[in-house]
mmCIF file of C-alpha atoms and ligand atoms in Angstrom:
data_model
loop_
_atom_site.group_PDB
_atom_site.id
_atom_site.type_symbol
_atom_site.label_atom_id
_atom_site.label_comp_id
_atom_site.label_asym_id
_atom_site.label_seq_id
_atom_site.Cartn_x
_atom_site.Cartn_y
_atom_site.Cartn_z
ATOM 1 C CA MET A 1184 209.423 26.426 62.243
ATOM 2 C CA ASN A 1185 211.491 24.600 64.695
ATOM 3 C CA VAL A 1186 211.627 20.847 63.820
ATOM 4 C CA ASP A 1187 213.394 18.272 65.847
ATOM 5 C CA LEU A 1188 213.069 14.711 64.648
ATOM 6 C CA HIS A 1189 215.480 12.490 66.737
ATOM 7 C CA SER A 1190 215.438 11.942 70.516
ATOM 8 C CA HIS A 1191 215.592 9.404 73.278
ATOM 9 C CA SER A 1192 213.669 8.580 76.334
ATOM 10 C CA ILE A 1193 213.924 5.815 79.135
ATOM 11 C CA ALA A 1194 212.114 3.606 76.701
ATOM 12 C CA SER A 1195 215.658 3.101 75.378
ATOM 13 C CA ASP A 1196 218.936 4.851 76.555
ATOM 14 C CA GLY A 1197 217.740 8.314 77.242
ATOM 15 C CA LEU A 1198 217.627 9.596 80.797
ATOM 16 C CA LEU A 1199 214.203 11.284 80.844
ATOM 17 C CA LYS A 1200 210.740 10.065 80.655
ATOM 18 C CA PRO A 1201 208.916 10.495 77.348
ATOM 19 C CA ALA A 1202 206.769 13.464 78.730
ATOM 20 C CA GLU A 1203 209.927 14.911 80.175
ATOM 21 C CA VAL A 1204 211.753 14.861 76.835
ATOM 22 C CA ALA A 1205 208.629 16.535 75.485
ATOM 23 C CA ALA A 1206 208.908 19.274 77.758
ATOM 24 C CA ARG A 1207 212.614 19.794 77.072
ATOM 25 C CA ALA A 1208 211.750 20.045 73.474
ATOM 26 C CA ARG A 1209 209.053 22.543 73.947
ATOM 27 C CA ALA A 1210 211.432 24.625 76.315
ATOM 28 C CA GLY A 1211 213.897 24.536 73.019
ATOM 29 C CA GLY A 1212 211.183 26.202 71.061
ATOM 30 C CA VAL A 1213 210.281 23.019 69.082
ATOM 31 C CA ASP A 1214 207.084 22.855 67.174
ATOM 32 C CA VAL A 1215 207.343 19.521 65.489
ATOM 33 C CA TRP A 1216 208.948 16.820 67.573
ATOM 34 C CA ALA A 1217 209.694 13.053 67.111
ATOM 35 C CA LEU A 1218 210.560 10.538 70.008
ATOM 36 C CA THR A 1219 212.983 7.850 68.136
ATOM 37 C CA ASP A 1220 213.952 5.333 70.852
ATOM 38 C CA HIS A 1221 216.310 2.622 69.844
ATOM 39 C CA ASP A 1222 214.417 -0.616 68.565
ATOM 40 C CA ASP A 1223 211.333 0.089 70.836
ATOM 41 C CA THR A 1224 208.076 2.278 70.465
ATOM 42 C CA GLY A 1225 207.072 1.976 74.209
ATOM 43 C CA GLY A 1226 207.555 5.540 74.881
ATOM 44 C CA LEU A 1227 205.515 6.905 71.996
ATOM 45 C CA ALA A 1228 201.907 7.132 73.542
ATOM 46 C CA GLU A 1229 203.208 9.065 76.666
ATOM 47 C CA ALA A 1230 205.277 11.234 74.234
ATOM 48 C CA GLY A 1231 202.417 11.922 71.892
ATOM 49 C CA ALA A 1232 200.001 12.820 74.680
ATOM 50 C CA ALA A 1233 202.569 15.236 76.211
ATOM 51 C CA ALA A 1234 203.409 16.715 72.857
ATOM 52 C CA ARG A 1235 199.786 17.448 72.248
ATOM 53 C CA GLU A 1236 199.416 19.022 75.588
ATOM 54 C CA LEU A 1237 202.376 21.275 75.076
ATOM 55 C CA GLY A 1238 200.964 22.499 71.621
ATOM 56 C CA MET A 1239 203.746 20.608 69.664
ATOM 57 C CA ARG A 1240 202.952 18.493 66.462
ATOM 58 C CA PHE A 1241 204.209 14.877 67.199
ATOM 59 C CA ILE A 1242 205.617 12.504 64.770
ATOM 60 C CA PRO A 1243 205.986 8.928 66.166
ATOM 61 C CA GLY A 1244 209.474 7.336 65.396
ATOM 62 C CA VAL A 1245 211.942 4.818 66.053
ATOM 63 C CA GLU A 1246 215.690 4.254 65.583
ATOM 64 C CA ILE A 1247 216.394 0.929 64.061
ATOM 65 C CA SER A 1248 219.876 -0.832 64.490
ATOM 66 C CA VAL A 1249 220.967 -2.360 61.302
ATOM 67 C CA THR A 1250 224.180 -4.291 60.268
ATOM 68 C CA TRP A 1251 225.009 -3.448 56.782
ATOM 69 C CA ARG A 1252 227.670 -5.278 54.575
ATOM 70 C CA ALA A 1253 229.073 -3.895 51.550
ATOM 71 C CA ASP A 1254 229.150 -7.475 50.273
ATOM 72 C CA PRO A 1255 228.091 -10.762 51.897
ATOM 73 C CA GLN A 1256 231.877 -11.502 52.986
ATOM 74 C CA SER A 1257 232.891 -8.160 54.383
ATOM 75 C CA LYS A 1258 232.763 -7.133 57.961
ATOM 76 C CA GLY A 1259 229.320 -5.546 59.093
ATOM 77 C CA THR A 1260 229.065 -1.936 59.944
ATOM 78 C CA THR A 1261 226.160 -0.885 62.429
ATOM 79 C CA ILE A 1262 224.065 1.746 60.944
ATOM 80 C CA HIS A 1263 221.080 3.496 62.365
ATOM 81 C CA VAL A 1264 218.081 3.957 60.351
ATOM 82 C CA VAL A 1265 215.317 6.255 61.839
ATOM 83 C CA GLY A 1266 211.580 5.484 60.909
ATOM 84 C CA LEU A 1267 209.506 8.553 61.045
ATOM 85 C CA ASN A 1268 205.615 8.882 61.142
ATOM 86 C CA ILE A 1269 205.233 5.282 61.661
ATOM 87 C CA ASP A 1270 202.110 3.237 62.865
ATOM 88 C CA ALA A 1271 203.711 1.932 66.054
ATOM 89 C CA GLU A 1272 201.016 -0.902 66.248
ATOM 90 C CA ASN A 1273 201.868 -2.225 62.746
ATOM 91 C CA PRO A 1274 202.490 -6.080 63.418
ATOM 92 C CA GLU A 1275 205.459 -6.404 60.990
ATOM 93 C CA LEU A 1276 207.282 -3.587 62.857
ATOM 94 C CA MET A 1277 206.402 -4.727 66.161
ATOM 95 C CA ARG A 1278 207.749 -8.312 65.274
ATOM 96 C CA GLY A 1279 210.887 -6.998 63.789
ATOM 97 C CA LEU A 1280 211.755 -4.767 66.747
ATOM 98 C CA ALA A 1281 210.935 -7.489 69.275
ATOM 99 C CA GLY A 1282 213.478 -9.664 67.435
ATOM 100 C CA ILE A 1283 216.187 -6.980 67.670
ATOM 101 C CA ARG A 1284 215.335 -6.353 71.509
ATOM 102 C CA ALA A 1285 215.687 -10.423 72.011
ATOM 103 C CA GLY A 1286 219.235 -10.213 70.504
ATOM 104 C CA ARG A 1287 220.188 -7.516 72.865
ATOM 105 C CA GLU A 1288 219.787 -9.760 75.704
ATOM 106 C CA GLY A 1289 222.461 -12.142 74.751
ATOM 107 C CA ARG A 1290 224.763 -9.335 73.565
ATOM 108 C CA ALA A 1291 224.439 -7.692 77.037
ATOM 109 C CA GLN A 1292 225.479 -11.076 78.579
ATOM 110 C CA ARG A 1293 228.600 -11.296 76.381
ATOM 111 C CA ILE A 1294 229.424 -7.605 77.024
ATOM 112 C CA ALA A 1295 229.199 -8.152 80.836
ATOM 113 C CA PHE A 1296 231.293 -11.325 80.620
ATOM 114 C CA ASP A 1297 233.985 -9.600 78.528
ATOM 115 C CA LEU A 1298 234.041 -6.580 80.994
ATOM 116 C CA GLY A 1299 234.339 -9.235 83.817
ATOM 117 C CA VAL A 1300 237.534 -10.472 82.262
ATOM 118 C CA ALA A 1301 238.641 -7.010 81.920
ATOM 119 C CA GLY A 1302 238.188 -6.612 85.700
ATOM 120 C CA VAL A 1303 234.912 -4.981 85.872
ATOM 121 C CA ALA A 1304 232.646 -7.066 88.308
ATOM 122 C CA GLY A 1305 228.849 -7.092 88.268
ATOM 123 C CA ALA A 1306 228.407 -5.218 84.924
ATOM 124 C CA LEU A 1307 225.150 -7.113 83.914
ATOM 125 C CA GLU A 1308 223.362 -6.323 87.118
ATOM 126 C CA GLY A 1309 224.925 -2.736 86.999
ATOM 127 C CA ALA A 1310 223.755 -2.132 83.436
ATOM 128 C CA ARG A 1311 220.274 -3.522 84.052
ATOM 129 C CA LYS A 1312 219.824 -1.206 86.952
ATOM 130 C CA TYR A 1313 220.139 1.856 84.552
ATOM 131 C CA ALA A 1314 217.928 0.112 81.822
ATOM 132 C CA ILE A 1315 214.526 1.112 82.781
ATOM 133 C CA ASN A 1316 213.012 -0.802 80.027
ATOM 134 C CA PRO A 1317 214.411 -4.357 80.784
ATOM 135 C CA GLU A 1318 214.312 -5.497 77.155
ATOM 136 C CA LEU A 1319 216.607 -2.672 76.110
ATOM 137 C CA VAL A 1320 219.974 -3.046 77.688
ATOM 138 C CA SER A 1321 222.350 -0.765 75.736
ATOM 139 C CA ARG A 1322 226.045 0.119 75.749
ATOM 140 C CA THR A 1323 224.888 3.485 77.211
ATOM 141 C CA HIS A 1324 223.633 1.495 80.201
ATOM 142 C CA PHE A 1325 227.094 -0.256 80.639
ATOM 143 C CA ALA A 1326 228.718 3.162 80.181
ATOM 144 C CA ARG A 1327 226.793 4.490 83.270
ATOM 145 C CA TYR A 1328 227.777 1.570 85.313
ATOM 146 C CA LEU A 1329 231.380 1.995 84.237
ATOM 147 C CA VAL A 1330 231.018 5.475 85.746
ATOM 148 C CA GLU A 1331 229.372 4.357 88.780
ATOM 149 C CA ALA A 1332 231.971 1.750 89.299
ATOM 150 C CA GLY A 1333 234.639 4.388 89.153
ATOM 151 C CA LYS A 1334 236.353 2.553 86.106
ATOM 152 C CA VAL A 1335 236.070 5.777 84.101
ATOM 153 C CA SER A 1336 235.131 9.509 84.711
ATOM 154 C CA SER A 1337 232.413 9.886 82.066
ATOM 155 C CA VAL A 1338 230.013 8.149 79.879
ATOM 156 C CA HIS A 1339 232.076 9.417 76.726
ATOM 157 C CA GLN A 1340 235.365 7.854 78.433
ATOM 158 C CA ALA A 1341 233.307 4.560 79.023
ATOM 159 C CA PHE A 1342 232.889 4.258 75.386
ATOM 160 C CA THR A 1343 236.365 5.215 74.358
ATOM 161 C CA ARG A 1344 238.038 2.949 76.938
ATOM 162 C CA TYR A 1345 235.596 0.019 77.151
ATOM 163 C CA LEU A 1346 232.633 -0.138 74.628
ATOM 164 C CA THR A 1347 233.898 0.754 71.170
ATOM 165 C CA GLU A 1348 235.535 -1.594 68.629
ATOM 166 C CA GLY A 1349 238.800 -2.907 69.697
ATOM 167 C CA LYS A 1350 238.298 -2.290 73.486
ATOM 168 C CA PRO A 1351 237.498 -4.958 75.936
ATOM 169 C CA GLY A 1352 233.885 -4.635 76.345
ATOM 170 C CA TYR A 1353 233.091 -4.441 72.587
ATOM 171 C CA VAL A 1354 231.032 -7.364 71.220
ATOM 172 C CA ALA A 1355 230.429 -7.431 67.497
ATOM 173 C CA HIS A 1356 226.568 -8.037 66.961
ATOM 174 C CA ASP A 1357 224.324 -8.717 64.092
ATOM 175 C CA TRP A 1358 221.402 -6.390 64.062
ATOM 176 C CA ALA A 1359 218.718 -6.272 61.503
ATOM 177 C CA SER A 1360 219.428 -6.197 57.828
ATOM 178 C CA LEU A 1361 218.940 -3.027 56.073
ATOM 179 C CA THR A 1362 216.352 -4.782 53.756
ATOM 180 C CA GLU A 1363 214.418 -5.834 56.810
ATOM 181 C CA ALA A 1364 214.616 -2.452 58.403
ATOM 182 C CA MET A 1365 213.336 -0.675 55.249
ATOM 183 C CA ALA A 1366 210.475 -3.455 54.934
ATOM 184 C CA TRP A 1367 209.351 -2.759 58.542
ATOM 185 C CA ILE A 1368 209.119 1.034 58.270
ATOM 186 C CA GLN A 1369 207.283 0.769 54.950
ATOM 187 C CA ALA A 1370 204.996 -1.673 56.265
ATOM 188 C CA ALA A 1371 204.259 0.779 59.186
ATOM 189 C CA GLY A 1372 203.657 3.641 56.592
ATOM 190 C CA GLY A 1373 206.857 5.361 57.694
ATOM 191 C CA VAL A 1374 209.587 7.228 56.113
ATOM 192 C CA ALA A 1375 213.175 6.005 56.441
ATOM 193 C CA VAL A 1376 215.938 8.413 57.385
ATOM 194 C CA VAL A 1377 219.740 7.445 57.591
ATOM 195 C CA ALA A 1378 220.623 8.845 61.161
ATOM 196 C CA HIS A 1379 223.763 10.626 61.584
ATOM 197 C CA PRO A 1380 225.638 9.689 58.324
ATOM 198 C CA GLY A 1381 228.917 11.192 59.589
ATOM 199 C CA ARG A 1382 229.255 8.747 62.132
ATOM 200 C CA TYR A 1383 229.928 5.591 60.358
ATOM 201 C CA LYS A 1384 233.487 4.116 59.855
ATOM 202 C CA LEU A 1385 232.821 3.800 56.087
ATOM 203 C CA GLY A 1386 235.182 5.112 53.378
ATOM 204 C CA SER A 1387 233.532 7.346 50.839
ATOM 205 C CA ALA A 1388 233.092 4.352 48.336
ATOM 206 C CA ALA A 1389 231.504 2.450 50.820
ATOM 207 C CA LEU A 1390 229.191 5.120 51.886
ATOM 208 C CA ALA A 1391 228.198 5.879 48.438
ATOM 209 C CA ARG A 1392 227.419 2.176 47.829
ATOM 210 C CA PHE A 1393 225.159 2.441 51.296
ATOM 211 C CA PHE A 1394 223.263 5.383 50.023
ATOM 212 C CA GLY A 1395 222.641 3.913 46.611
ATOM 213 C CA GLU A 1396 221.335 0.784 48.503
ATOM 214 C CA PHE A 1397 219.125 2.792 50.698
ATOM 215 C CA LYS A 1398 217.704 4.703 48.011
ATOM 216 C CA ASP A 1399 217.130 1.431 45.828
ATOM 217 C CA LEU A 1400 215.319 0.065 49.041
ATOM 218 C CA GLY A 1401 212.872 3.177 49.011
ATOM 219 C CA GLY A 1402 214.997 5.200 51.341
ATOM 220 C CA ARG A 1403 213.975 8.997 51.185
ATOM 221 C CA ALA A 1404 215.891 11.117 53.491
ATOM 222 C CA ILE A 1405 219.236 11.666 55.675
ATOM 223 C CA GLU A 1406 219.909 13.543 58.563
ATOM 224 C CA VAL A 1407 221.905 16.647 57.783
ATOM 225 C CA MET A 1408 221.509 18.671 61.083
ATOM 226 C CA THR A 1409 222.380 16.342 64.044
ATOM 227 C CA GLY A 1410 223.983 16.589 67.246
ATOM 228 C CA SER A 1411 226.841 14.250 66.177
ATOM 229 C CA HIS A 1412 227.883 16.320 63.062
ATOM 230 C CA THR A 1413 230.534 18.949 62.950
ATOM 231 C CA THR A 1414 229.916 22.032 60.584
ATOM 232 C CA ASP A 1415 231.949 20.532 57.804
ATOM 233 C CA GLN A 1416 229.522 17.448 57.952
ATOM 234 C CA TYR A 1417 226.422 19.796 57.727
ATOM 235 C CA ASN A 1418 227.906 21.049 54.493
ATOM 236 C CA HIS A 1419 229.030 17.606 53.273
ATOM 237 C CA PHE A 1420 225.754 15.874 53.838
ATOM 238 C CA ALA A 1421 223.700 18.656 52.502
ATOM 239 C CA GLU A 1422 225.625 18.021 49.319
ATOM 240 C CA THR A 1423 224.816 14.313 49.632
ATOM 241 C CA CYS A 1424 221.138 15.222 49.642
ATOM 242 C CA ARG A 1425 221.590 17.382 46.405
ATOM 243 C CA CYS A 1426 223.498 14.574 44.655
ATOM 244 C CA TYR A 1427 221.011 11.760 45.544
ATOM 245 C CA GLY A 1428 217.831 13.690 45.598
ATOM 246 C CA PHE A 1429 217.290 12.858 49.393
ATOM 247 C CA LEU A 1430 214.975 14.869 51.735
ATOM 248 C CA ALA A 1431 216.864 16.462 54.587
ATOM 249 C CA SER A 1432 216.267 15.812 58.307
ATOM 250 C CA ARG A 1433 217.265 17.717 61.497
ATOM 251 C CA GLY A 1434 217.326 15.979 64.912
ATOM 252 C CA SER A 1435 219.442 16.703 68.150
ATOM 253 C CA ASP A 1436 219.574 12.897 69.164
ATOM 254 C CA TYR A 1437 218.877 14.161 72.620
ATOM 255 C CA HIS A 1438 219.661 11.570 75.295
ATOM 256 C CA GLY A 1439 219.241 13.728 78.360
ATOM 257 C CA PRO A 1440 220.896 16.385 80.684
ATOM 258 C CA GLY A 1441 224.591 16.117 81.117
ATOM 259 C CA GLU A 1442 224.941 13.449 78.348
ATOM 260 C CA SER A 1443 223.944 15.440 75.180
ATOM 261 C CA ARG A 1444 225.928 18.219 73.703
ATOM 262 C CA VAL A 1445 222.954 19.661 71.888
ATOM 263 C CA ASP A 1446 219.529 20.415 73.385
ATOM 264 C CA PRO A 1447 216.405 19.752 71.304
ATOM 265 C CA GLY A 1448 215.363 22.520 69.155
ATOM 266 C CA THR A 1449 218.935 24.087 69.162
ATOM 267 C CA LEU A 1450 220.604 22.993 66.055
ATOM 268 C CA PRO A 1451 221.221 25.299 63.077
ATOM 269 C CA ALA A 1452 218.206 25.338 60.497
ATOM 270 C CA LEU A 1453 218.539 23.361 57.194
ATOM 271 C CA PRO A 1454 220.297 25.032 54.139
ATOM 272 C CA ALA A 1455 217.366 26.700 52.529
ATOM 273 C CA ASP A 1456 217.733 24.933 49.262
ATOM 274 C CA LEU A 1457 217.254 21.504 50.609
ATOM 275 C CA THR A 1458 213.682 19.754 50.895
ATOM 276 C CA PRO A 1459 213.126 19.003 54.568
ATOM 277 C CA VAL A 1460 211.537 15.503 55.292
ATOM 278 C CA TRP A 1461 208.650 17.100 57.110
ATOM 279 C CA SER A 1462 207.360 18.709 53.844
ATOM 280 C CA LEU A 1463 205.920 15.116 53.351
ATOM 281 C CA TRP A 1464 203.429 15.825 56.216
ATOM 282 C CA ASN A 1465 202.156 19.371 55.540
HETATM 283 P P1 LIG B 2206 223.961 0.173 71.471
HETATM 284 O O1 LIG B 2206 222.781 0.271 70.560
HETATM 285 O O2 LIG B 2206 223.549 -0.644 72.606
HETATM 286 O O3 LIG B 2206 225.045 -0.231 70.725
HETATM 287 O O4 LIG B 2206 224.237 1.556 72.065
HETATM 288 C C1 LIG B 2206 224.469 2.656 71.247
HETATM 289 C C2 LIG B 2206 224.426 3.997 71.738
HETATM 290 O O5 LIG B 2206 225.408 4.224 72.584
HETATM 291 C C3 LIG B 2206 224.041 5.177 70.991
HETATM 292 O O6 LIG B 2206 222.821 5.345 70.580
HETATM 293 C C4 LIG B 2206 224.672 6.285 71.719
HETATM 294 O O7 LIG B 2206 223.553 6.801 72.440
HETATM 295 C C5 LIG B 2206 225.740 5.706 72.603
HETATM 296 N N1 LIG B 2206 227.043 6.005 72.012
HETATM 297 C C6 LIG B 2206 227.726 5.462 71.077
HETATM 298 N N2 LIG B 2206 228.956 5.811 70.873
HETATM 299 C C7 LIG B 2206 229.153 6.787 72.007
HETATM 300 C C8 LIG B 2206 230.377 7.756 72.435
HETATM 301 N N3 LIG B 2206 231.420 7.683 71.841
HETATM 302 N N4 LIG B 2206 230.019 8.520 73.405
HETATM 303 C C9 LIG B 2206 228.764 8.475 74.077
HETATM 304 N N5 LIG B 2206 227.739 7.563 73.766
HETATM 305 C C10 LIG B 2206 227.922 6.897 72.713
HETATM 306 MN MN1 LIG B 2207 221.547 6.019 72.072
HETATM 307 MN MN1 LIG B 2208 222.154 6.540 66.543
HETATM 308 MN MN1 LIG B 2209 219.685 8.419 68.499
#
């Protein structure tokens, strides 16, 4: 069974409509598919209808932006927690996500101001043009504008030259706390999954501490097979699952043609000894 439980549409920073992402997933041979837009569930109804039409099982999801600190004094790290099989109508979850989206507005203004100082004019209007969901202006939308403005030659280069920590358009931001995000996912009846654990700039001790806290808060699963892991990281995080007793997930983190290295449904299968997160729904 081909399962892909991480993807994005124009409801956040993807390039395709939810129904178009569904079609891409089906074309990649996916049988069970989740749409997991950042901090927003607005694409799920269209995605679910399209998936059913295409004969795929649909899992409603969301990717929540979290700021985690090893202790209250330490600098925060942004971590993405995917909530799978959520009730998108749950009021607690809806309120929580609305709060994160409200925070994105002020952040976008600060990013645009800082980019202006760095010589990039019109960044706020430029990014907004790409953000089809007006409540969800993300760095990806600024990146697309930086390409359009001729400042960089690719979205990837926009991140490395302007939008990552230490670069002129990077603005530190406080997202939801891990405790909040876990509570919202649980209130909505979902299962919490750590997205692309190999991407975080945490040392092994801090990452272990994070996994411990995640588990204590009811976290059940981590992504092992994701578009952002190397082969070494597949093995490393498979071992993490065995160590902590986590269920394993697989998801391309697809954002659209030309911007994603991995198409939906094309990642390697999970190692056979791991328990897939989708075993919860059989
Ligand atoms: P935001 O939530 O606004 O901070 O935007 C985060 C999004 O930016 C991620 O979900 C990715 O889609 C994208 N992103 C982050 N880093 C990179 C990178 N180095 N290259 C391309 N896209 C990136
Ligand atoms: Mn994204
Ligand atoms: Mn992510
Ligand atoms: Mn993602």
